[in-house]
Short mmCIF file of C-alpha atoms and ligand atoms in Angstrom, two decimals:
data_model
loop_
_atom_site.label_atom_id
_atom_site.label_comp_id
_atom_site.label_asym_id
_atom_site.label_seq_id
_atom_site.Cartn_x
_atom_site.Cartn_y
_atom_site.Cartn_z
CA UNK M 100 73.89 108.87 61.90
CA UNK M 101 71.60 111.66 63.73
CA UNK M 102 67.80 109.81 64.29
CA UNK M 103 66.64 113.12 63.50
CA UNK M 104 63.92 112.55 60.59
CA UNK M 105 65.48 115.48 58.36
CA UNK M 106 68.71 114.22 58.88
CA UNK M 107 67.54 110.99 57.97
CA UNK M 108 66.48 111.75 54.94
CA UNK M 109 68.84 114.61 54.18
CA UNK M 110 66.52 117.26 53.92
CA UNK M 111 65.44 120.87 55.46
CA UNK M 112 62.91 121.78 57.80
CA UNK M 113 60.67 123.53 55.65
CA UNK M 114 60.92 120.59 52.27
CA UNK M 115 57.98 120.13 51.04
CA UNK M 116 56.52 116.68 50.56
CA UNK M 117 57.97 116.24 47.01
CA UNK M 118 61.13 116.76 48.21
CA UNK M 119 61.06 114.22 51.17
CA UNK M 120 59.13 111.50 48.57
CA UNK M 121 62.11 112.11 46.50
CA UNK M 122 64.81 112.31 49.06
CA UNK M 123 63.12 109.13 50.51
CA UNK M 124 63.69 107.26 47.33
CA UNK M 125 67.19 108.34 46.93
CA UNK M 126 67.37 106.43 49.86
CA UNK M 127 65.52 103.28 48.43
CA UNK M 128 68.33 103.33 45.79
CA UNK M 129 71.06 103.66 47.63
CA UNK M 130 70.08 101.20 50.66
CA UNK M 131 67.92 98.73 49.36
CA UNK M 132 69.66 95.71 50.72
CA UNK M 133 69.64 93.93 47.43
CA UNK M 134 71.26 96.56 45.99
CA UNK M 135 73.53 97.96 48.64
CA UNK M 136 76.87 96.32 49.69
CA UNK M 137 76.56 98.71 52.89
CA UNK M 138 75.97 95.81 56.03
CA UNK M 139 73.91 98.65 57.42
CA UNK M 140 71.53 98.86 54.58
CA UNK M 141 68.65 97.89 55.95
CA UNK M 142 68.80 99.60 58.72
CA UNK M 143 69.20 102.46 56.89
CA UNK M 144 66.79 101.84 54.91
CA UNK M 145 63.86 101.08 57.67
CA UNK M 146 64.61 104.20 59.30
CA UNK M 147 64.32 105.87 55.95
CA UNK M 148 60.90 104.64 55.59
CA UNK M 149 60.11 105.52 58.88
CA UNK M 150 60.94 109.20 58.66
CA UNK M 151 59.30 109.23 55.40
CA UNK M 152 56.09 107.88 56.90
CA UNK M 153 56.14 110.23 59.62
CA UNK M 154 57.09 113.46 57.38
CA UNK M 155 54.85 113.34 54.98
CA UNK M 156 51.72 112.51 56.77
CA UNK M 157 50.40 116.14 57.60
CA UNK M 158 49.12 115.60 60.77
CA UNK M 159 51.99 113.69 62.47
CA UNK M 160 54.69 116.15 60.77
CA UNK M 161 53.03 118.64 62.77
CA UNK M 162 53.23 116.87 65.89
CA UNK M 163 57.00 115.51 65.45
CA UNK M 164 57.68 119.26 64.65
CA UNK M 165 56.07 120.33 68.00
CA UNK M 166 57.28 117.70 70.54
CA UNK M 167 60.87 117.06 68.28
CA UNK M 168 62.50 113.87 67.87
CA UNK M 169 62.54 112.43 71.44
CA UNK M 170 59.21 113.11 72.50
CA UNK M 171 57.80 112.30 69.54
CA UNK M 172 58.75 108.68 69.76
CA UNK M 173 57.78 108.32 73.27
CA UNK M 174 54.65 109.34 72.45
CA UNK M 175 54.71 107.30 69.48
CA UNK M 176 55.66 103.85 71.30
CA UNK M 177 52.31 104.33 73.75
CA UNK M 178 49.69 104.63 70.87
CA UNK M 179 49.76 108.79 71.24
CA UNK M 180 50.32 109.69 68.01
CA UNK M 181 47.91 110.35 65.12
CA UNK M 182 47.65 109.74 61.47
CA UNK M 183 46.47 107.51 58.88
CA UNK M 184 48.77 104.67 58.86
CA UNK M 185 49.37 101.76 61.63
CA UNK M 186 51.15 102.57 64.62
CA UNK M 187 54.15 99.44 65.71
CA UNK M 188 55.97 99.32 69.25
CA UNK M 189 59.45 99.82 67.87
CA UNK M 190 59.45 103.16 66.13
CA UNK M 191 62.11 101.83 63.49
CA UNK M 192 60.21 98.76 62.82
CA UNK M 193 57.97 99.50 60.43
CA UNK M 194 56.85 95.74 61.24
CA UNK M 195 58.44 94.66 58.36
CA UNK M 196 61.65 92.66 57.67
CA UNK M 197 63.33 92.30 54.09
CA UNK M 198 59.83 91.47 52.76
CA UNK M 199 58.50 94.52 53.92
CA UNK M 200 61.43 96.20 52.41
CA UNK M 201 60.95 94.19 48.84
CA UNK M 202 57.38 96.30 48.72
CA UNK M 203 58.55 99.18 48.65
CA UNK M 204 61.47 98.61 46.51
CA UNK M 205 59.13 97.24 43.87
CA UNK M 206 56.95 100.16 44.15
CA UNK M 207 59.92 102.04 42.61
CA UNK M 208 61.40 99.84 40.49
CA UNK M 209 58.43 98.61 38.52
CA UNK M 210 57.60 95.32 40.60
CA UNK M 211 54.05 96.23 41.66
CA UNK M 212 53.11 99.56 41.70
CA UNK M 213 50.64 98.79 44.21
CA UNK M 214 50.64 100.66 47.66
CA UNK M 215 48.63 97.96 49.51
CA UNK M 216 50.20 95.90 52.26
CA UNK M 217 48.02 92.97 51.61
CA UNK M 218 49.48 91.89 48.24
CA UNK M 219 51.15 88.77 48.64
CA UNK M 220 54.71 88.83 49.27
CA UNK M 221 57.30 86.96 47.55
CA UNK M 222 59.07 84.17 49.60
CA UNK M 223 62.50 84.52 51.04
CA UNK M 224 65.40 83.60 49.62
CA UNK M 225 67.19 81.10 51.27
CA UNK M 226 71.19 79.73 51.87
CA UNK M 227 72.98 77.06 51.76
CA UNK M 228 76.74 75.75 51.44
CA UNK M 229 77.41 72.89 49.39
CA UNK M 230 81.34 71.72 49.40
CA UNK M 231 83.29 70.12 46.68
CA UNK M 232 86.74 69.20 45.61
CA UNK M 233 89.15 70.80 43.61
CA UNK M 234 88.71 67.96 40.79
CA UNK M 235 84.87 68.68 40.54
CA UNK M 236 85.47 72.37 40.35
CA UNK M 237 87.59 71.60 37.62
CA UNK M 238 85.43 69.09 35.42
CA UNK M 239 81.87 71.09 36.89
CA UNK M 240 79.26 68.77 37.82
CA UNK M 241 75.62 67.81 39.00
CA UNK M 242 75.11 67.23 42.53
CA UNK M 243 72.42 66.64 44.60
CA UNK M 244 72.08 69.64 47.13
CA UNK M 245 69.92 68.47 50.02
CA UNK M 246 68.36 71.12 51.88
CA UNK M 247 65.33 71.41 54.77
CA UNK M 248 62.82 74.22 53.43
CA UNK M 249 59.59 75.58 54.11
CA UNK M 250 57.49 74.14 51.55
CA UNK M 251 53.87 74.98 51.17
CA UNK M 252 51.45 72.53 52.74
CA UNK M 253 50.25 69.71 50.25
CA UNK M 254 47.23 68.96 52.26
CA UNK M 255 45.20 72.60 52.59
CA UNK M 256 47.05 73.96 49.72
CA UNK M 257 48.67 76.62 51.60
CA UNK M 258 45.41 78.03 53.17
CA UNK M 259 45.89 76.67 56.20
CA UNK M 260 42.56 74.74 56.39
CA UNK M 261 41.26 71.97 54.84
CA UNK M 262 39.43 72.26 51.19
CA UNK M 263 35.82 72.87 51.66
CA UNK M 264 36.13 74.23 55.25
CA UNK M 265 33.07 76.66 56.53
CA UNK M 266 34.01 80.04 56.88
CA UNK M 267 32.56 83.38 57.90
CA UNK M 268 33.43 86.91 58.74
CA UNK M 269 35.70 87.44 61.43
CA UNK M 270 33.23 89.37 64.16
CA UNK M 271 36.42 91.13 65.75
CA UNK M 272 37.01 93.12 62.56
CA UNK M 273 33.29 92.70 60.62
CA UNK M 274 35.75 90.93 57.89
CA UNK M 275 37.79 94.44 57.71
CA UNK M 276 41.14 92.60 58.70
CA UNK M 277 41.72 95.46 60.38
CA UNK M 278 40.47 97.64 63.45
CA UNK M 279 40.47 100.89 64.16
CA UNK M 280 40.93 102.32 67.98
CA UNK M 281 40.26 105.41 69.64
CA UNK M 282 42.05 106.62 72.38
CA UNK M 283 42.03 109.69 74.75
CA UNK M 284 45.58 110.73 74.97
CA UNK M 285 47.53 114.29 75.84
CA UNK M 286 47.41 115.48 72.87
CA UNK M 287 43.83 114.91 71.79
CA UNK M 288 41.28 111.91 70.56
CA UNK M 289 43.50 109.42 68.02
CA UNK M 290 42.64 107.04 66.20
CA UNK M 291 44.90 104.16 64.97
CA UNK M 292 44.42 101.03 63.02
CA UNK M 293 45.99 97.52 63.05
CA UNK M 294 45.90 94.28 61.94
CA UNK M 295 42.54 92.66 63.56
CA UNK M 296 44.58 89.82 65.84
CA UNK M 297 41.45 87.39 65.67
CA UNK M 298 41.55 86.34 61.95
CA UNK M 299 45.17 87.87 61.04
CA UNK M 300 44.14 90.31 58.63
CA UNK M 301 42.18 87.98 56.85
CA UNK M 302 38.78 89.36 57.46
CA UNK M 303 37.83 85.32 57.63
CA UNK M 304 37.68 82.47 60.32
CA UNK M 305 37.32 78.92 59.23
CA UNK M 306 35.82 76.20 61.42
CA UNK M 307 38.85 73.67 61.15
CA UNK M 308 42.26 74.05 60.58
CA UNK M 309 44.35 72.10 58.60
CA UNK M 310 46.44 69.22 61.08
CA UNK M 311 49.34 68.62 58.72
CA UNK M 312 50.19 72.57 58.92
CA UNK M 313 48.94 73.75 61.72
CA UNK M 314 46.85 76.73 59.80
CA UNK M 315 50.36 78.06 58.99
CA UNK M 316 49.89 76.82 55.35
CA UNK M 317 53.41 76.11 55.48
CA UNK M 318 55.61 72.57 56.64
CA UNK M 319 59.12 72.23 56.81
CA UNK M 320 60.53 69.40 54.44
CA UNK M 321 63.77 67.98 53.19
CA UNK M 322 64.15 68.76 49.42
CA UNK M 323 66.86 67.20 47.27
CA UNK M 324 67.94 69.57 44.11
CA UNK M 325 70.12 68.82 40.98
CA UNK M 326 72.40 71.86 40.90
CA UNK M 327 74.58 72.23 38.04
CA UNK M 328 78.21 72.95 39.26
CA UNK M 329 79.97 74.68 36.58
CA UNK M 330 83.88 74.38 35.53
CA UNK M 331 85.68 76.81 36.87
CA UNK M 332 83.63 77.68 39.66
CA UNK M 333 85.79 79.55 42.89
CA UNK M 334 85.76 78.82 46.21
CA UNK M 335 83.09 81.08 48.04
CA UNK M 336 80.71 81.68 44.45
CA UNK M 337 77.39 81.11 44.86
CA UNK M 338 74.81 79.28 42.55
CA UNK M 339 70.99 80.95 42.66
CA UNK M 340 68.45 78.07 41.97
CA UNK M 341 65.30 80.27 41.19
CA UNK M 342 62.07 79.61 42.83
CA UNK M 343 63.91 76.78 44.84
CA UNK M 344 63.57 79.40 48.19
CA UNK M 345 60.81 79.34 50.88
CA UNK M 346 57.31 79.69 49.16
CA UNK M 347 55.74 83.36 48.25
CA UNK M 348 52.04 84.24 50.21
CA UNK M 349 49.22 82.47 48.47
CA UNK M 350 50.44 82.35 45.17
CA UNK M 351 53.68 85.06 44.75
CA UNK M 352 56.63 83.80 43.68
CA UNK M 353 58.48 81.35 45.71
CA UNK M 354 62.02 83.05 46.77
CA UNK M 355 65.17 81.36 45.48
CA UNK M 356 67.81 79.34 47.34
CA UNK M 357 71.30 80.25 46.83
CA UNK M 358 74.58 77.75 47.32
CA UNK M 359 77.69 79.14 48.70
CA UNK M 360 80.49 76.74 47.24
CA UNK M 361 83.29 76.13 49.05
CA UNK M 362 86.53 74.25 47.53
CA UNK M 363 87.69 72.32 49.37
CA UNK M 364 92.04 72.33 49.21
CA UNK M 365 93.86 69.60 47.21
CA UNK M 366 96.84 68.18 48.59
CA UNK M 367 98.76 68.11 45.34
CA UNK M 368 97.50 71.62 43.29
CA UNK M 369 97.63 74.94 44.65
CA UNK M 370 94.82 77.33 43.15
CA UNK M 371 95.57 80.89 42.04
CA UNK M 372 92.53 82.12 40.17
CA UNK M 373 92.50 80.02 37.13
CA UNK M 374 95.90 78.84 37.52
CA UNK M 375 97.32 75.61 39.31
CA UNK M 376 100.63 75.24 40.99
CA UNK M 377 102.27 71.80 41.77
CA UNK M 378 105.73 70.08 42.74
CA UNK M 379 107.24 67.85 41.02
CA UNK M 380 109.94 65.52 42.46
CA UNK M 381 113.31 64.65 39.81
CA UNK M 382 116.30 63.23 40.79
CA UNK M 383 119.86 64.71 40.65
CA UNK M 384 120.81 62.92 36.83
CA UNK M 385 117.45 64.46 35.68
CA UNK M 386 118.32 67.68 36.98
CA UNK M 387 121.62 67.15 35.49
CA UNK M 388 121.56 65.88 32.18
CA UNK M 389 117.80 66.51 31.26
CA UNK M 390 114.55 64.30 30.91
CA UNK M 391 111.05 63.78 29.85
CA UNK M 392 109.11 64.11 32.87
CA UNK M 393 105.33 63.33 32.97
CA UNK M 394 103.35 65.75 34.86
CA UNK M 395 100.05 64.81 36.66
CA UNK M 396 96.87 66.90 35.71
CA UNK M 397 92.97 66.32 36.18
CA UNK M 398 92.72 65.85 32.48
CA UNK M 399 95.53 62.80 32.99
CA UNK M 400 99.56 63.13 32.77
CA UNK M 401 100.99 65.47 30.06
CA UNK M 402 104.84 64.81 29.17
CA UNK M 403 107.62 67.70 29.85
CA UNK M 404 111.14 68.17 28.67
CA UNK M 405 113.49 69.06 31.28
CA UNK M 406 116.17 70.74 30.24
CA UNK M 407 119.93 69.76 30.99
CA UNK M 408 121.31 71.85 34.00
CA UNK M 409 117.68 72.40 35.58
CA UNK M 410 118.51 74.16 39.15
CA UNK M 411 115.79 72.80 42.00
CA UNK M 412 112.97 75.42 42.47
CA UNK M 413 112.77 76.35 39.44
CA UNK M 414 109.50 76.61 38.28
CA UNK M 415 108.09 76.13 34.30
CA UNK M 416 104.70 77.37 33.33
CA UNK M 417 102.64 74.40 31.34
CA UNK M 418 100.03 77.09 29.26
CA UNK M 419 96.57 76.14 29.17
CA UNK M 420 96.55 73.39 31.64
CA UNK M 421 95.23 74.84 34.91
CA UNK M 422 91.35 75.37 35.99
CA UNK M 423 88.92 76.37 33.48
CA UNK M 424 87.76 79.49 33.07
CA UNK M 425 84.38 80.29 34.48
CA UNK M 426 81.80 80.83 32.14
CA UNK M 427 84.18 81.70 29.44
CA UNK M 428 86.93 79.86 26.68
CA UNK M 429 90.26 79.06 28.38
CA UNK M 430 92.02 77.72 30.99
CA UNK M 431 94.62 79.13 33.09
CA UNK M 432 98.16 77.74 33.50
CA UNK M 433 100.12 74.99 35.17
CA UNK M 434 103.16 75.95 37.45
CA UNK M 435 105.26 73.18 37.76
CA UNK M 436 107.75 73.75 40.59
CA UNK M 437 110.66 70.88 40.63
CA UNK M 438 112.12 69.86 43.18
CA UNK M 439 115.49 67.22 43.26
CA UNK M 440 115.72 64.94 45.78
CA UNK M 441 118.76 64.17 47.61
CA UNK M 442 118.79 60.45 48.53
CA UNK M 443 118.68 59.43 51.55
CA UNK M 444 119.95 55.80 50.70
CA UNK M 445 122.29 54.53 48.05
CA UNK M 446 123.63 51.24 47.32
CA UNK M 447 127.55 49.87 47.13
CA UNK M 448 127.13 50.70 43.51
CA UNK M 449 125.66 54.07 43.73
CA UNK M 450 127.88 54.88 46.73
CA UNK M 451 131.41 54.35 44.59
CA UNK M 452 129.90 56.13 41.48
CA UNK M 453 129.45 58.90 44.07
CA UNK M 454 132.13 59.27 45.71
CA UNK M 455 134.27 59.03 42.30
CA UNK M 456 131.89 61.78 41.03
CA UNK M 457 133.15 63.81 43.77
CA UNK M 458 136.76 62.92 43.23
CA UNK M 459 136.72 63.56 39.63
CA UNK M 460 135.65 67.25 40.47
CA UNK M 461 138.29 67.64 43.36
CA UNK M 462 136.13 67.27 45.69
CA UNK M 463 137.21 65.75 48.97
CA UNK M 464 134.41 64.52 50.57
CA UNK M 465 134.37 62.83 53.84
CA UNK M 466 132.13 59.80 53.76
CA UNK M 467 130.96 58.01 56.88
CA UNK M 468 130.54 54.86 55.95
CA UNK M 469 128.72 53.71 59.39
CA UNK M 470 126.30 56.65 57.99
CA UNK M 471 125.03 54.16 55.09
CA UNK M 472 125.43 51.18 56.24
CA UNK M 473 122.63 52.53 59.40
CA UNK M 474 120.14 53.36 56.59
CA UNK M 475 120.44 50.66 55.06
CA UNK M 476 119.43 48.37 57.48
CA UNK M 477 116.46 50.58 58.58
CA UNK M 478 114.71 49.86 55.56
ZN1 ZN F 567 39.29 90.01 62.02
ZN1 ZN F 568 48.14 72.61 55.70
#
């Protein structure tokens, strides 16, 4: 992708600023990262923003025109450049991170509306994996998720100093939260504002700050949550507990915390979406003449006619008896592969009966006696 601010945005030299507004929120659509399944969506998206800032500020369109792409950053990245908005280091940076982002996706899609920077922002979502068994994916369940969070400070309240706390303007700014510089540079006087450092954009100091926080307003603690594990649920799903996320700025909405479940495998059922596969050991007389087997499920044993003459490997489908399906009426099926085992150990009795089985059918077996008689007597 070509840095190039046009390019960026897909537009000509010569658009005019409706075009780049609505070229830019193409963009917003296509690459916000909640959105957009593209893992270089918010990159996109930031330098979106960017060339949008740039291009439709008059005065710094005029510039980037005149000194082109490279320049134009350079200059950029050592305060040189004019215009109304606040200059950052990194010229991609925007200062913001998915936060940032969120702003200006609400401004489009009805969240806000507001242009200011100083509303507060909502809090981050947060992850987590939680692992459970193929039994409690099948039945669902409540667990207790424990997680460590940022939680907002008890003691100050999330302000960051204690209740009642003396304040006053913040001299550095004159209670602005923000300062404005002028420099001399190349290409004429400029002016840019930031973020006053002193009081954080705050326009206030306070005379103590709260110990249990710091003055971040914010602590780290470990939070135990019910979450409701539903039947059915797949390896690698994830649950979204709302508002259960790190805490919004003074007052938004808390973000929400989201559990990645992973099944764990069972040694006994193979998953395959909703349906279950198993083995299921018979002998060579059930395989032969035919049985009622009983088949092992999570909702307890369910009974199965084997037919006479059953080959091993084959496999018989047991209809509605596999995992539950998510959300929705139904279960999947239950494969039931069977398997006949040869014995490895027989008795006298068993032995005879054998080898006149083998006889009757003209057979002419071989039989090492020794062969027996050695098993045997390991066991
Ligand atoms: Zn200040
Ligand atoms: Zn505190």
């Amino acid at each position: 992708m070509s840095e190039d601010f046009y390019d960026i945005l897909g537009v000509s030299q010569d658009a005019s600023e409706d075009e780049i507004e609505e070229a830019y929120r193409e963009a917003v659509r296509n690459y916000h990262p909640d959105v957009s399944d593209d893992p270089d969506a918010e990159e996109k998206f930031k330098k979106a923003k960017k060339a949008k800032e740039v291009l439709t500020d008059e005065e710094k369109r005029r510039q980037y025109d005149q000194m082109g792409h490279e320049r134009f950053s350079e200059a950029e990245k050592r305060g040189g450049v004019g215009g109304g908005r606040r200059q950052g280091g990194d010229p991609f940076g925007g200062g913001g991170g998915v936060n940032d982002v969120q702003d200006i996706f609400d401004q489009f899609f009805g969240g806000g509306g507001s242009q200011s920077r100083s509303r507060p922002q909502s809090g981050q979502d947060l992850k987590t994996t939680f692992e459970i068994d193929l039994e409690t994916a099948y039945h669902g369940a409540e667990k207790e998720v424990t997680i460590n969070r940022p939680e907002t400070c008890d003691d100050c309240d999330g302000r960051g100093h204690p209740p009642g706390t003396d304040s006053r303007a913040c001299p550095r700014c004159d209670g602005q939260g923000q300062v404005t510089q002028v420099q001399q540079t190349a290409f004429g006087r400029m002016q840019q504002r930031s973020t006053c450092r002193r009081c954080g954009g705050e326009g206030t100091l306070y005379d103590e700050t709260c110990s249990t926080c710091r003055g971040d307003g914010v602590v780290r603690n470990e939070a135990t949550l019910q979450a409701e594990i539903p039947p059915g649920i797949r390896n690698g799903q994830t649950l979204r507990m709302d508002g259960e996320g790190a805490p919004g700025d003074r007052g938004a909405r808390n973000g929400d915390l989201l559990v990645e479940i992973s099944v764990a495998d069972h040694p006994d059922f193979e998953r395959n979406g909703d349906d279950l596969k198993t083995r299921q050991p018979i002998s060579f007389p059930q395989a032969v003449f035919g049985d009622t087997i009983e088949v092992e499920t999570f909702d307890g044993t369910v009974e199965f006619d084997l037919e006479a003459g059953t080959q091993s490997g084959e496999t018989f489908r047991l209809k509605g008896k596999g995992m539950p399906r998510l959300r929705r009426r139904g279960q999947g099926d239950l494969y039931v592969q069977v398997q006949v085992v040869t014995p490895d150990t027989l008795n006298e009795e068993q032995r005879e009966a054998l080898e006149a089985y083998a006889e009757a059918g003209g057979e002419d077996v071989e039989v090492d006696r020794g062969f027996f008689d050695r098993l045997k007597n390991s066991f």
